[in-house]
JSON list of C-alpha atoms in Angstrom, two decimals:
[
{"chain": "A", "resi": 21, "resn": "UNK", "atom": "CA", "xyz": [-0.11, -0.06, 0.06]},
{"chain": "A", "resi": 22, "resn": "UNK", "atom": "CA", "xyz": [1.45, 3.38, -0.92]},
{"chain": "A", "resi": 23, "resn": "UNK", "atom": "CA", "xyz": [1.43, 6.36, 1.61]},
{"chain": "A", "resi": 24, "resn": "UNK", "atom": "CA", "xyz": [1.98, 9.67, 0.19]},
{"chain": "A", "resi": 25, "resn": "UNK", "atom": "CA", "xyz": [4.54, 11.96, 2.03]},
{"chain": "A", "resi": 26, "resn": "UNK", "atom": "CA", "xyz": [3.10, 14.86, 3.80]},
{"chain": "A", "resi": 27, "resn": "UNK", "atom": "CA", "xyz": [3.47, 18.19, 2.02]},
{"chain": "A", "resi": 28, "resn": "UNK", "atom": "CA", "xyz": [5.32, 19.82, 4.85]},
{"chain": "A", "resi": 29, "resn": "UNK", "atom": "CA", "xyz": [8.17, 16.81, 4.52]},
{"chain": "A", "resi": 30, "resn": "UNK", "atom": "CA", "xyz": [8.34, 17.22, 0.74]},
{"chain": "A", "resi": 31, "resn": "UNK", "atom": "CA", "xyz": [8.99, 21.00, 1.09]},
{"chain": "A", "resi": 32, "resn": "UNK", "atom": "CA", "xyz": [11.53, 20.28, 3.87]},
{"chain": "A", "resi": 33, "resn": "UNK", "atom": "CA", "xyz": [13.48, 17.68, 1.99]},
{"chain": "A", "resi": 34, "resn": "UNK", "atom": "CA", "xyz": [13.65, 19.86, -1.31]},
{"chain": "A", "resi": 35, "resn": "UNK", "atom": "CA", "xyz": [13.07, 23.29, -2.68]},
{"chain": "A", "resi": 36, "resn": "UNK", "atom": "CA", "xyz": [14.10, 26.43, -0.52]},
{"chain": "A", "resi": 37, "resn": "UNK", "atom": "CA", "xyz": [15.05, 24.36, 2.41]},
{"chain": "A", "resi": 38, "resn": "UNK", "atom": "CA", "xyz": [18.59, 23.13, 1.93]},
{"chain": "A", "resi": 39, "resn": "UNK", "atom": "CA", "xyz": [20.59, 20.93, 4.19]},
{"chain": "A", "resi": 40, "resn": "UNK", "atom": "CA", "xyz": [22.30, 23.98, 5.61]},
{"chain": "A", "resi": 41, "resn": "UNK", "atom": "CA", "xyz": [19.03, 25.77, 6.44]},
{"chain": "A", "resi": 42, "resn": "UNK", "atom": "CA", "xyz": [17.74, 22.23, 8.01]},
{"chain": "A", "resi": 43, "resn": "UNK", "atom": "CA", "xyz": [20.85, 22.19, 10.22]},
{"chain": "A", "resi": 44, "resn": "UNK", "atom": "CA", "xyz": [20.27, 25.90, 11.30]},
{"chain": "A", "resi": 45, "resn": "UNK", "atom": "CA", "xyz": [16.64, 25.20, 12.24]},
{"chain": "A", "resi": 46, "resn": "UNK", "atom": "CA", "xyz": [17.86, 22.12, 14.20]},
{"chain": "A", "resi": 47, "resn": "UNK", "atom": "CA", "xyz": [20.42, 24.18, 16.04]},
{"chain": "A", "resi": 48, "resn": "UNK", "atom": "CA", "xyz": [17.90, 26.99, 16.90]},
{"chain": "A", "resi": 49, "resn": "UNK", "atom": "CA", "xyz": [15.46, 24.21, 18.30]},
{"chain": "A", "resi": 50, "resn": "UNK", "atom": "CA", "xyz": [18.26, 22.71, 20.48]},
{"chain": "A", "resi": 51, "resn": "UNK", "atom": "CA", "xyz": [19.28, 26.26, 21.70]},
{"chain": "A", "resi": 52, "resn": "UNK", "atom": "CA", "xyz": [15.81, 26.93, 22.85]},
{"chain": "A", "resi": 53, "resn": "UNK", "atom": "CA", "xyz": [15.68, 23.60, 24.80]},
{"chain": "A", "resi": 54, "resn": "UNK", "atom": "CA", "xyz": [19.05, 24.14, 26.52]},
{"chain": "A", "resi": 55, "resn": "UNK", "atom": "CA", "xyz": [17.79, 26.65, 29.16]},
{"chain": "A", "resi": 56, "resn": "UNK", "atom": "CA", "xyz": [15.35, 24.27, 30.41]},
{"chain": "A", "resi": 57, "resn": "UNK", "atom": "CA", "xyz": [18.08, 21.52, 30.81]},
{"chain": "A", "resi": 58, "resn": "UNK", "atom": "CA", "xyz": [20.37, 23.98, 32.70]},
{"chain": "A", "resi": 59, "resn": "UNK", "atom": "CA", "xyz": [17.80, 24.72, 35.38]},
{"chain": "A", "resi": 60, "resn": "UNK", "atom": "CA", "xyz": [18.69, 21.65, 37.38]},
{"chain": "A", "resi": 61, "resn": "UNK", "atom": "CA", "xyz": [22.30, 22.86, 37.94]},
{"chain": "A", "resi": 62, "resn": "UNK", "atom": "CA", "xyz": [23.21, 24.69, 40.97]},
{"chain": "A", "resi": 63, "resn": "UNK", "atom": "CA", "xyz": [24.64, 27.88, 40.93]},
{"chain": "A", "resi": 64, "resn": "UNK", "atom": "CA", "xyz": [28.43, 28.70, 41.87]},
{"chain": "A", "resi": 65, "resn": "UNK", "atom": "CA", "xyz": [29.02, 29.06, 45.49]},
{"chain": "A", "resi": 66, "resn": "UNK", "atom": "CA", "xyz": [29.46, 32.72, 47.01]},
{"chain": "A", "resi": 67, "resn": "UNK", "atom": "CA", "xyz": [32.89, 33.83, 47.38]},
{"chain": "A", "resi": 68, "resn": "UNK", "atom": "CA", "xyz": [33.72, 33.68, 51.04]},
{"chain": "A", "resi": 69, "resn": "UNK", "atom": "CA", "xyz": [35.72, 36.58, 52.49]},
{"chain": "A", "resi": 70, "resn": "UNK", "atom": "CA", "xyz": [38.86, 35.37, 54.49]},
{"chain": "A", "resi": 71, "resn": "UNK", "atom": "CA", "xyz": [39.39, 36.36, 57.98]},
{"chain": "A", "resi": 72, "resn": "UNK", "atom": "CA", "xyz": [42.63, 37.26, 59.63]},
{"chain": "A", "resi": 73, "resn": "UNK", "atom": "CA", "xyz": [43.32, 36.47, 63.30]},
{"chain": "A", "resi": 74, "resn": "UNK", "atom": "CA", "xyz": [46.58, 36.39, 65.26]},
{"chain": "A", "resi": 75, "resn": "UNK", "atom": "CA", "xyz": [48.79, 36.52, 61.91]},
{"chain": "A", "resi": 76, "resn": "UNK", "atom": "CA", "xyz": [46.76, 33.74, 60.32]},
{"chain": "A", "resi": 77, "resn": "UNK", "atom": "CA", "xyz": [44.43, 34.03, 57.29]},
{"chain": "A", "resi": 78, "resn": "UNK", "atom": "CA", "xyz": [41.74, 31.68, 57.34]},
{"chain": "A", "resi": 79, "resn": "UNK", "atom": "CA", "xyz": [40.10, 30.93, 53.84]},
{"chain": "A", "resi": 80, "resn": "UNK", "atom": "CA", "xyz": [37.31, 28.53, 52.65]},
{"chain": "A", "resi": 81, "resn": "UNK", "atom": "CA", "xyz": [38.31, 27.57, 49.04]},
{"chain": "A", "resi": 82, "resn": "UNK", "atom": "CA", "xyz": [34.88, 26.12, 48.08]},
{"chain": "A", "resi": 83, "resn": "UNK", "atom": "CA", "xyz": [36.35, 24.16, 45.33]},
{"chain": "A", "resi": 84, "resn": "UNK", "atom": "CA", "xyz": [34.86, 20.70, 46.26]},
{"chain": "A", "resi": 85, "resn": "UNK", "atom": "CA", "xyz": [31.27, 20.24, 46.58]},
{"chain": "A", "resi": 86, "resn": "UNK", "atom": "CA", "xyz": [31.66, 16.93, 48.46]},
{"chain": "A", "resi": 87, "resn": "UNK", "atom": "CA", "xyz": [34.01, 18.31, 51.30]},
{"chain": "A", "resi": 88, "resn": "UNK", "atom": "CA", "xyz": [33.80, 21.70, 52.90]},
{"chain": "A", "resi": 89, "resn": "UNK", "atom": "CA", "xyz": [37.06, 22.79, 54.29]},
{"chain": "A", "resi": 90, "resn": "UNK", "atom": "CA", "xyz": [39.16, 25.64, 55.46]},
{"chain": "A", "resi": 91, "resn": "UNK", "atom": "CA", "xyz": [42.78, 26.57, 54.98]},
{"chain": "A", "resi": 92, "resn": "UNK", "atom": "CA", "xyz": [45.08, 28.44, 57.50]},
{"chain": "A", "resi": 93, "resn": "UNK", "atom": "CA", "xyz": [47.78, 30.55, 55.83]},
{"chain": "A", "resi": 94, "resn": "UNK", "atom": "CA", "xyz": [50.53, 32.47, 57.58]},
{"chain": "A", "resi": 95, "resn": "UNK", "atom": "CA", "xyz": [50.22, 36.10, 56.51]},
{"chain": "A", "resi": 96, "resn": "UNK", "atom": "CA", "xyz": [53.95, 37.05, 56.64]},
{"chain": "A", "resi": 97, "resn": "UNK", "atom": "CA", "xyz": [55.32, 33.94, 54.85]},
{"chain": "A", "resi": 98, "resn": "UNK", "atom": "CA", "xyz": [52.03, 33.24, 52.68]},
{"chain": "A", "resi": 99, "resn": "UNK", "atom": "CA", "xyz": [52.61, 29.52, 53.43]},
{"chain": "A", "resi": 100, "resn": "UNK", "atom": "CA", "xyz": [49.85, 27.14, 54.02]},
{"chain": "A", "resi": 101, "resn": "UNK", "atom": "CA", "xyz": [49.83, 26.04, 57.71]},
{"chain": "A", "resi": 102, "resn": "UNK", "atom": "CA", "xyz": [47.24, 23.31, 57.51]},
{"chain": "A", "resi": 103, "resn": "UNK", "atom": "CA", "xyz": [43.57, 22.61, 56.33]},
{"chain": "A", "resi": 104, "resn": "UNK", "atom": "CA", "xyz": [40.72, 21.16, 58.09]},
{"chain": "A", "resi": 105, "resn": "UNK", "atom": "CA", "xyz": [37.56, 19.48, 56.93]},
{"chain": "A", "resi": 106, "resn": "UNK", "atom": "CA", "xyz": [34.49, 21.08, 58.52]},
{"chain": "A", "resi": 107, "resn": "UNK", "atom": "CA", "xyz": [31.78, 18.84, 56.88]},
{"chain": "A", "resi": 108, "resn": "UNK", "atom": "CA", "xyz": [31.34, 16.48, 54.06]},
{"chain": "A", "resi": 109, "resn": "UNK", "atom": "CA", "xyz": [28.11, 15.93, 52.04]},
{"chain": "A", "resi": 110, "resn": "UNK", "atom": "CA", "xyz": [26.77, 12.46, 51.44]},
{"chain": "A", "resi": 111, "resn": "UNK", "atom": "CA", "xyz": [25.85, 12.05, 47.92]},
{"chain": "A", "resi": 112, "resn": "UNK", "atom": "CA", "xyz": [22.85, 9.82, 46.75]},
{"chain": "A", "resi": 113, "resn": "UNK", "atom": "CA", "xyz": [23.95, 8.21, 43.64]},
{"chain": "A", "resi": 114, "resn": "UNK", "atom": "CA", "xyz": [20.50, 8.16, 42.27]},
{"chain": "A", "resi": 115, "resn": "UNK", "atom": "CA", "xyz": [20.30, 12.16, 42.19]},
{"chain": "A", "resi": 116, "resn": "UNK", "atom": "CA", "xyz": [22.12, 14.71, 40.40]},
{"chain": "A", "resi": 117, "resn": "UNK", "atom": "CA", "xyz": [25.32, 15.21, 42.26]},
{"chain": "A", "resi": 118, "resn": "UNK", "atom": "CA", "xyz": [25.92, 19.02, 42.02]},
{"chain": "A", "resi": 119, "resn": "UNK", "atom": "CA", "xyz": [22.58, 20.02, 43.30]},
{"chain": "A", "resi": 120, "resn": "UNK", "atom": "CA", "xyz": [23.63, 17.89, 46.71]},
{"chain": "A", "resi": 121, "resn": "UNK", "atom": "CA", "xyz": [26.78, 20.03, 47.22]},
{"chain": "A", "resi": 122, "resn": "UNK", "atom": "CA", "xyz": [26.69, 22.35, 50.28]},
{"chain": "A", "resi": 123, "resn": "UNK", "atom": "CA", "xyz": [29.36, 24.99, 50.55]},
{"chain": "A", "resi": 124, "resn": "UNK", "atom": "CA", "xyz": [30.77, 27.26, 53.20]},
{"chain": "A", "resi": 125, "resn": "UNK", "atom": "CA", "xyz": [29.05, 30.78, 52.93]},
{"chain": "A", "resi": 126, "resn": "UNK", "atom": "CA", "xyz": [30.75, 32.65, 55.68]},
{"chain": "A", "resi": 127, "resn": "UNK", "atom": "CA", "xyz": [33.70, 32.84, 58.15]},
{"chain": "A", "resi": 128, "resn": "UNK", "atom": "CA", "xyz": [33.94, 34.81, 61.39]},
{"chain": "A", "resi": 129, "resn": "UNK", "atom": "CA", "xyz": [36.12, 35.04, 64.63]},
{"chain": "A", "resi": 130, "resn": "UNK", "atom": "CA", "xyz": [34.18, 34.84, 67.79]},
{"chain": "A", "resi": 131, "resn": "UNK", "atom": "CA", "xyz": [35.66, 34.42, 71.26]},
{"chain": "A", "resi": 132, "resn": "UNK", "atom": "CA", "xyz": [39.14, 33.11, 69.71]},
{"chain": "A", "resi": 133, "resn": "UNK", "atom": "CA", "xyz": [37.14, 30.47, 67.63]},
{"chain": "A", "resi": 134, "resn": "UNK", "atom": "CA", "xyz": [36.55, 30.39, 64.03]},
{"chain": "A", "resi": 135, "resn": "UNK", "atom": "CA", "xyz": [32.83, 30.22, 63.19]},
{"chain": "A", "resi": 136, "resn": "UNK", "atom": "CA", "xyz": [32.01, 28.58, 59.95]},
{"chain": "A", "resi": 137, "resn": "UNK", "atom": "CA", "xyz": [28.51, 28.91, 58.51]},
{"chain": "A", "resi": 138, "resn": "UNK", "atom": "CA", "xyz": [27.12, 26.62, 55.72]},
{"chain": "A", "resi": 139, "resn": "UNK", "atom": "CA", "xyz": [24.92, 27.40, 52.98]},
{"chain": "A", "resi": 140, "resn": "UNK", "atom": "CA", "xyz": [22.22, 25.39, 54.99]},
{"chain": "A", "resi": 141, "resn": "UNK", "atom": "CA", "xyz": [22.84, 27.93, 57.99]},
{"chain": "A", "resi": 142, "resn": "UNK", "atom": "CA", "xyz": [24.46, 25.25, 60.09]},
{"chain": "A", "resi": 143, "resn": "UNK", "atom": "CA", "xyz": [27.12, 26.96, 62.18]},
{"chain": "A", "resi": 144, "resn": "UNK", "atom": "CA", "xyz": [30.42, 25.05, 63.01]},
{"chain": "A", "resi": 145, "resn": "UNK", "atom": "CA", "xyz": [32.82, 26.23, 65.78]},
{"chain": "A", "resi": 146, "resn": "UNK", "atom": "CA", "xyz": [36.63, 25.45, 65.12]},
{"chain": "A", "resi": 147, "resn": "UNK", "atom": "CA", "xyz": [38.87, 25.63, 68.22]},
{"chain": "A", "resi": 148, "resn": "UNK", "atom": "CA", "xyz": [41.96, 27.18, 66.72]},
{"chain": "A", "resi": 149, "resn": "UNK", "atom": "CA", "xyz": [44.31, 25.67, 69.35]},
{"chain": "A", "resi": 150, "resn": "UNK", "atom": "CA", "xyz": [42.97, 21.86, 69.02]},
{"chain": "A", "resi": 151, "resn": "UNK", "atom": "CA", "xyz": [41.48, 22.14, 65.64]},
{"chain": "A", "resi": 152, "resn": "UNK", "atom": "CA", "xyz": [38.27, 20.48, 67.14]},
{"chain": "A", "resi": 153, "resn": "UNK", "atom": "CA", "xyz": [35.22, 21.04, 65.14]},
{"chain": "A", "resi": 154, "resn": "UNK", "atom": "CA", "xyz": [31.63, 21.15, 67.11]},
{"chain": "A", "resi": 155, "resn": "UNK", "atom": "CA", "xyz": [28.37, 21.88, 65.31]},
{"chain": "A", "resi": 156, "resn": "UNK", "atom": "CA", "xyz": [25.14, 23.71, 66.34]},
{"chain": "A", "resi": 157, "resn": "UNK", "atom": "CA", "xyz": [21.77, 23.08, 64.75]},
{"chain": "A", "resi": 158, "resn": "UNK", "atom": "CA", "xyz": [20.95, 26.39, 63.08]},
{"chain": "A", "resi": 159, "resn": "UNK", "atom": "CA", "xyz": [21.95, 30.01, 63.02]},
{"chain": "A", "resi": 160, "resn": "UNK", "atom": "CA", "xyz": [21.47, 31.80, 66.31]},
{"chain": "A", "resi": 161, "resn": "UNK", "atom": "CA", "xyz": [19.55, 34.89, 66.34]},
{"chain": "A", "resi": 162, "resn": "UNK", "atom": "CA", "xyz": [21.40, 38.22, 66.08]},
{"chain": "A", "resi": 163, "resn": "UNK", "atom": "CA", "xyz": [24.38, 36.58, 64.00]}
]
């Protein structure tokens, strides 16, 4: 049994629509669909301002979504003294990884301790003498 080709298909396969113009149409369609695919991606973490305390600069590199850590640098020699993991992110392999990442969003010094705040507003206190990390549940009022 013979099935005639639809008129629009005949027009696309010959005449004014050349291979090049069909390619351009496909590229435009793909470009219009890409923004909807990009919505699942997380935005880059905020830049965390370093803090300086007693000759040491503390930074949060935020370069690894699985591990949130800080680094301590001597401000006179600009040499790294140590780094310390503050928290790690458990990654569910059935979900997109980057949307599960949690980064550090702020560093502060309070009562001789480094206070680290996560994007989920959890607060971690780092004893700068022992490097012990303790966690509180949520951001305290007035901070």
